[in-house]
Structure formats: structure tokens, C-alpha cells
Amino acid sequence: MKTAVFPGSFDPFTIGHESIVKRALPLFDQIIIAIGVNADKTGFFSLEKRIQWIQDLYKKESKIKVDSYQGLTIDYCKKNNSHFILRGLRTSADFEFERAIAQMNREMNPDIETVFLVSEPKHCAINSSIIRDIIRNGGDASLFIPFKI
Ligand code: ADP
């Protein structure tokens, strides 16, 4: 079974993330949307909420699993028999950041390939951290989120 891990903070999951998942679905038998948990940094939204929203969104999609993990993404991939890390690229800044991580991950484990999908132009500006700012300041971010929060 060809499994990809789509790792991220997803704080919150956006229509940009949703589009990457949709476009990656035909490429893999299974996609695990895996929320990386940092021991010293809690998210803006609780881990439970982030998981629940994504699970509800994909409850009819049997190829998608939602999970959380601590530690290195490559270790999580190995544990789940996944040879692919899925990431989205919005900008050249994303590229530079992602390139270094992907190259270092590959040095550490050449059995795992990072697969990048370039975001749709209409999703390039959509960014979880700006969405958090909108919400923090009482704005309406519903245009950018694929479920009601
Ligand atoms: P991280 O903290 O790991 O960057 P994010 O939740 O911000 O986690 O993003 C997870 C992945 O989704 C990253 O590969 C990121 O580049 C990608 N991504 C984020 N927003 C978008 C978007 N609007 N369109 C396409 N890809 C996106």
C-alpha cells in the first residue's frame, strides 16, 4: 500500500491544505494527515479540536487517516510504513525552507521521498498564521477554512 504522510501544524487546517490533499489523493492509496506536536509549544487551537475538524471533513473518505505525532517526521513515516512525505509549496520562501528539510530528511533516510505539490494560485496567500490573527482579532476567517469552527 502506497502511503503518504502529510505532516503539518494545521493550526487550523485551511482550504489550501484541503486542495493539496485532494490533488494528492489519486497518487496514493492512503494519506495520513499527521499533526506534529511540539512538546514546548501548544497550538492556538487544541490538538483535539484540530484532529476532530479534519476527521469530520474526511469522514466519508476511506483513504484518509488523521493522526498526531511527536518527534521526527521520518521516524513517524517509518513507523507507519510510509515512503512519502507530502508538502505544499506556496512561495519561494516555502521552497527554500522545505528544500533544506527535504534534503536533510533524505540524507537521514533515503527510503523516504518528499513529494511537493505547488499550490493553486488562489491559495498562495492562505496561511494558518494569518488566519489565527484574523480570529484573534474577532474577524471572520470562514472564507479560508473548509469547516465551521
Ligand atoms: P508547518 O508548520 O509544518 O509548516 P502547516 O500546517 O503550516 O505546517 O503546513 C503544512 C503543509 O501545508 C506545508 O507543506 C505547507 O507549505 C502547506 N501549506 C500551507 N498552506 C498552504 C496553502 N495555502 N496552499 C498549499 N499548501 C499549503
CSV table of C-alpha atoms and ligand atoms in Angstrom, one decimal:
chain,number,residue,atom,x,y,z
A,1,MET,CA,0.0,0.0,0.0
A,2,LYS,CA,1.4,3.4,-1.0
A,3,THR,CA,1.0,5.7,2.0
A,4,ALA,CA,1.9,9.4,2.1
A,5,VAL,CA,2.2,11.3,5.3
A,6,PHE,CA,1.0,14.9,5.1
A,7,PRO,CA,2.6,16.5,8.2
A,8,GLY,CA,1.9,19.9,9.5
A,9,SER,CA,0.6,22.1,12.3
A,10,PHE,CA,-2.8,22.6,10.7
A,11,ASP,CA,-3.5,25.3,13.2
A,12,PRO,CA,-6.0,25.5,11.7
A,13,PHE,CA,-6.4,23.3,8.5
A,14,THR,CA,-7.3,25.6,5.6
A,15,ILE,CA,-8.7,25.3,2.1
A,16,GLY,CA,-5.1,25.4,0.9
A,17,HIS,CA,-4.3,22.2,2.8
A,18,GLU,CA,-7.6,20.7,1.6
A,19,SER,CA,-6.6,21.4,-2.0
A,20,ILE,CA,-3.2,19.7,-1.6
A,21,VAL,CA,-4.9,16.6,-0.1
A,22,LYS,CA,-7.5,16.5,-2.9
A,23,ARG,CA,-4.8,16.7,-5.6
A,24,ALA,CA,-2.6,14.1,-3.9
A,25,LEU,CA,-5.4,11.5,-3.4
A,26,PRO,CA,-5.1,9.9,-6.9
A,27,LEU,CA,-1.3,9.5,-6.3
A,28,PHE,CA,-1.5,7.4,-3.1
A,29,ASP,CA,-3.6,4.5,-1.6
A,30,GLN,CA,-3.6,6.3,1.7
A,31,ILE,CA,-2.8,9.7,3.1
A,32,ILE,CA,-2.2,10.2,6.8
A,33,ILE,CA,-2.8,13.9,7.8
A,34,ALA,CA,-0.4,14.0,10.8
A,35,ILE,CA,-0.4,16.9,13.2
A,36,GLY,CA,3.1,17.4,14.5
A,37,VAL,CA,3.1,18.1,18.2
A,38,ASN,CA,5.8,20.2,19.7
A,39,ALA,CA,6.3,19.5,23.4
A,40,ASP,CA,7.2,23.1,24.3
A,41,LYS,CA,4.7,24.8,22.1
A,42,THR,CA,0.9,24.4,22.3
A,43,GLY,CA,-1.1,25.4,19.3
A,44,PHE,CA,-3.6,28.2,19.1
A,45,PHE,CA,-6.4,25.6,18.6
A,46,SER,CA,-6.2,22.5,20.8
A,47,LEU,CA,-4.9,19.3,19.3
A,48,GLU,CA,-8.2,17.6,19.9
A,49,LYS,CA,-10.1,20.3,18.0
A,50,ARG,CA,-7.7,20.3,15.1
A,51,ILE,CA,-8.0,16.5,14.8
A,52,GLN,CA,-11.8,16.5,15.1
A,53,TRP,CA,-12.3,19.1,12.4
A,54,ILE,CA,-10.1,17.3,9.9
A,55,GLN,CA,-11.7,13.9,10.8
A,56,ASP,CA,-15.2,15.3,10.3
A,57,LEU,CA,-14.2,16.8,7.0
A,58,TYR,CA,-12.9,13.5,5.7
A,59,LYS,CA,-15.3,11.1,7.4
A,60,LYS,CA,-16.5,9.7,4.1
A,61,GLU,CA,-13.0,9.4,2.6
A,62,SER,CA,-11.7,6.0,3.5
A,63,LYS,CA,-8.2,6.7,2.1
A,64,ILE,CA,-7.6,9.5,4.6
A,65,LYS,CA,-6.5,9.0,8.2
A,66,VAL,CA,-5.9,11.7,10.8
A,67,ASP,CA,-3.3,11.3,13.5
A,68,SER,CA,-0.8,13.3,15.6
A,69,TYR,CA,2.8,12.6,16.4
A,70,GLN,CA,5.8,13.8,18.3
A,71,GLY,CA,9.4,13.6,17.2
A,72,LEU,CA,10.8,13.4,13.7
A,73,THR,CA,8.6,13.1,10.7
A,74,ILE,CA,10.8,10.5,9.1
A,75,ASP,CA,10.5,8.3,12.3
A,76,TYR,CA,6.7,8.7,12.1
A,77,CYS,CA,6.8,7.7,8.4
A,78,LYS,CA,8.9,4.6,9.2
A,79,LYS,CA,6.5,3.6,11.9
A,80,ASN,CA,3.6,3.8,9.5
A,81,ASN,CA,5.3,2.1,6.6
A,82,SER,CA,5.2,5.3,4.6
A,83,HIS,CA,7.9,6.2,2.0
A,84,PHE,CA,6.4,9.6,1.1
A,85,ILE,CA,6.1,12.9,2.8
A,86,LEU,CA,3.6,15.2,1.1
A,87,ARG,CA,4.2,19.0,1.4
A,88,GLY,CA,2.7,22.0,-0.3
A,89,LEU,CA,4.7,24.9,-1.9
A,90,ARG,CA,3.2,28.4,-2.0
A,91,THR,CA,6.2,30.7,-2.4
A,92,SER,CA,9.9,30.8,-3.0
A,93,ALA,CA,10.2,31.2,0.8
A,94,ASP,CA,8.3,27.9,1.3
A,95,PHE,CA,10.6,26.3,-1.3
A,96,GLU,CA,13.9,27.3,0.4
A,97,PHE,CA,12.6,26.2,3.8
A,98,GLU,CA,11.2,22.9,2.5
A,99,ARG,CA,14.2,22.2,0.3
A,100,ALA,CA,16.6,22.1,3.3
A,101,ILE,CA,14.3,19.9,5.4
A,102,ALA,CA,13.6,17.5,2.5
A,103,GLN,CA,17.3,17.2,1.7
A,104,MET,CA,18.3,16.6,5.3
A,105,ASN,CA,15.5,14.1,5.7
A,106,ARG,CA,16.7,12.3,2.6
A,107,GLU,CA,20.3,12.2,3.9
A,108,MET,CA,18.9,10.6,7.1
A,109,ASN,CA,16.6,8.2,5.3
A,110,PRO,CA,16.9,7.8,1.5
A,111,ASP,CA,13.9,5.4,1.5
A,112,ILE,CA,11.6,8.4,2.1
A,113,GLU,CA,10.9,10.9,-0.7
A,114,THR,CA,9.3,14.3,-0.1
A,115,VAL,CA,6.7,15.0,-2.8
A,116,PHE,CA,5.8,18.6,-3.3
A,117,LEU,CA,2.6,20.0,-4.9
A,118,VAL,CA,2.7,23.6,-5.9
A,119,SER,CA,-0.3,25.4,-4.5
A,120,GLU,CA,-3.1,26.7,-6.7
A,121,PRO,CA,-2.6,30.4,-7.4
A,122,LYS,CA,-5.8,31.3,-5.5
A,123,HIS,CA,-4.4,29.5,-2.4
A,124,CYS,CA,-0.9,31.1,-2.3
A,125,ALA,CA,-1.8,33.7,0.2
A,126,ILE,CA,-3.7,31.4,2.6
A,127,ASN,CA,-1.7,30.9,5.7
A,128,SER,CA,-2.7,29.5,9.0
A,129,SER,CA,-0.8,32.1,11.0
A,130,ILE,CA,-2.7,35.0,9.3
A,131,ILE,CA,-6.0,33.1,9.9
A,132,ARG,CA,-5.1,32.9,13.6
A,133,ASP,CA,-4.5,36.7,13.6
A,134,ILE,CA,-7.9,37.3,12.0
A,135,ILE,CA,-9.6,35.1,14.5
A,136,ARG,CA,-7.7,36.5,17.5
A,137,ASN,CA,-8.9,39.9,16.4
A,138,GLY,CA,-12.5,38.9,16.1
A,139,GLY,CA,-12.6,38.7,12.2
A,140,ASP,CA,-14.3,36.2,10.0
A,141,ALA,CA,-12.0,33.6,8.6
A,142,SER,CA,-14.7,31.3,7.2
A,143,LEU,CA,-13.7,32.0,3.6
A,144,PHE,CA,-10.4,30.2,4.2
A,145,ILE,CA,-11.4,27.2,6.3
A,146,PRO,CA,-13.3,24.2,4.9
A,147,PHE,CA,-15.5,23.7,8.0
A,148,LYS,CA,-17.2,25.7,10.7
A,149,ILE,CA,-15.0,26.4,13.7
B,1,ADP,P1,4.0,23.6,9.1
B,1,ADP,O1,4.0,24.2,10.5
B,1,ADP,O2,4.6,22.2,9.1
B,1,ADP,O3,4.5,24.4,8.0
B,1,ADP,P2,1.4,24.0,8.1
B,1,ADP,O4,0.1,23.5,8.7
B,1,ADP,O5,1.6,25.5,8.1
B,1,ADP,O6,2.5,23.3,8.9
B,1,ADP,O7,1.5,23.5,6.6
B,1,ADP,C1,1.5,22.1,6.3
B,1,ADP,C2,1.9,22.0,4.8
B,1,ADP,O8,0.9,22.6,4.0
B,1,ADP,C3,3.2,22.7,4.4
B,1,ADP,O9,3.8,21.9,3.4
B,1,ADP,C4,2.8,24.0,3.8
B,1,ADP,O10,3.7,24.5,2.9
B,1,ADP,C5,1.5,23.5,3.2
B,1,ADP,N1,0.5,24.6,3.0
B,1,ADP,C6,0.1,25.5,4.0
B,1,ADP,N2,-0.8,26.4,3.5
B,1,ADP,C7,-0.9,26.1,2.2
B,1,ADP,C8,-1.7,26.6,1.1
B,1,ADP,N3,-2.5,27.7,1.3
B,1,ADP,N4,-1.7,26.1,-0.1
B,1,ADP,C9,-0.9,25.0,-0.3
B,1,ADP,N5,-0.1,24.4,0.7
B,1,ADP,C10,-0.1,24.9,1.9
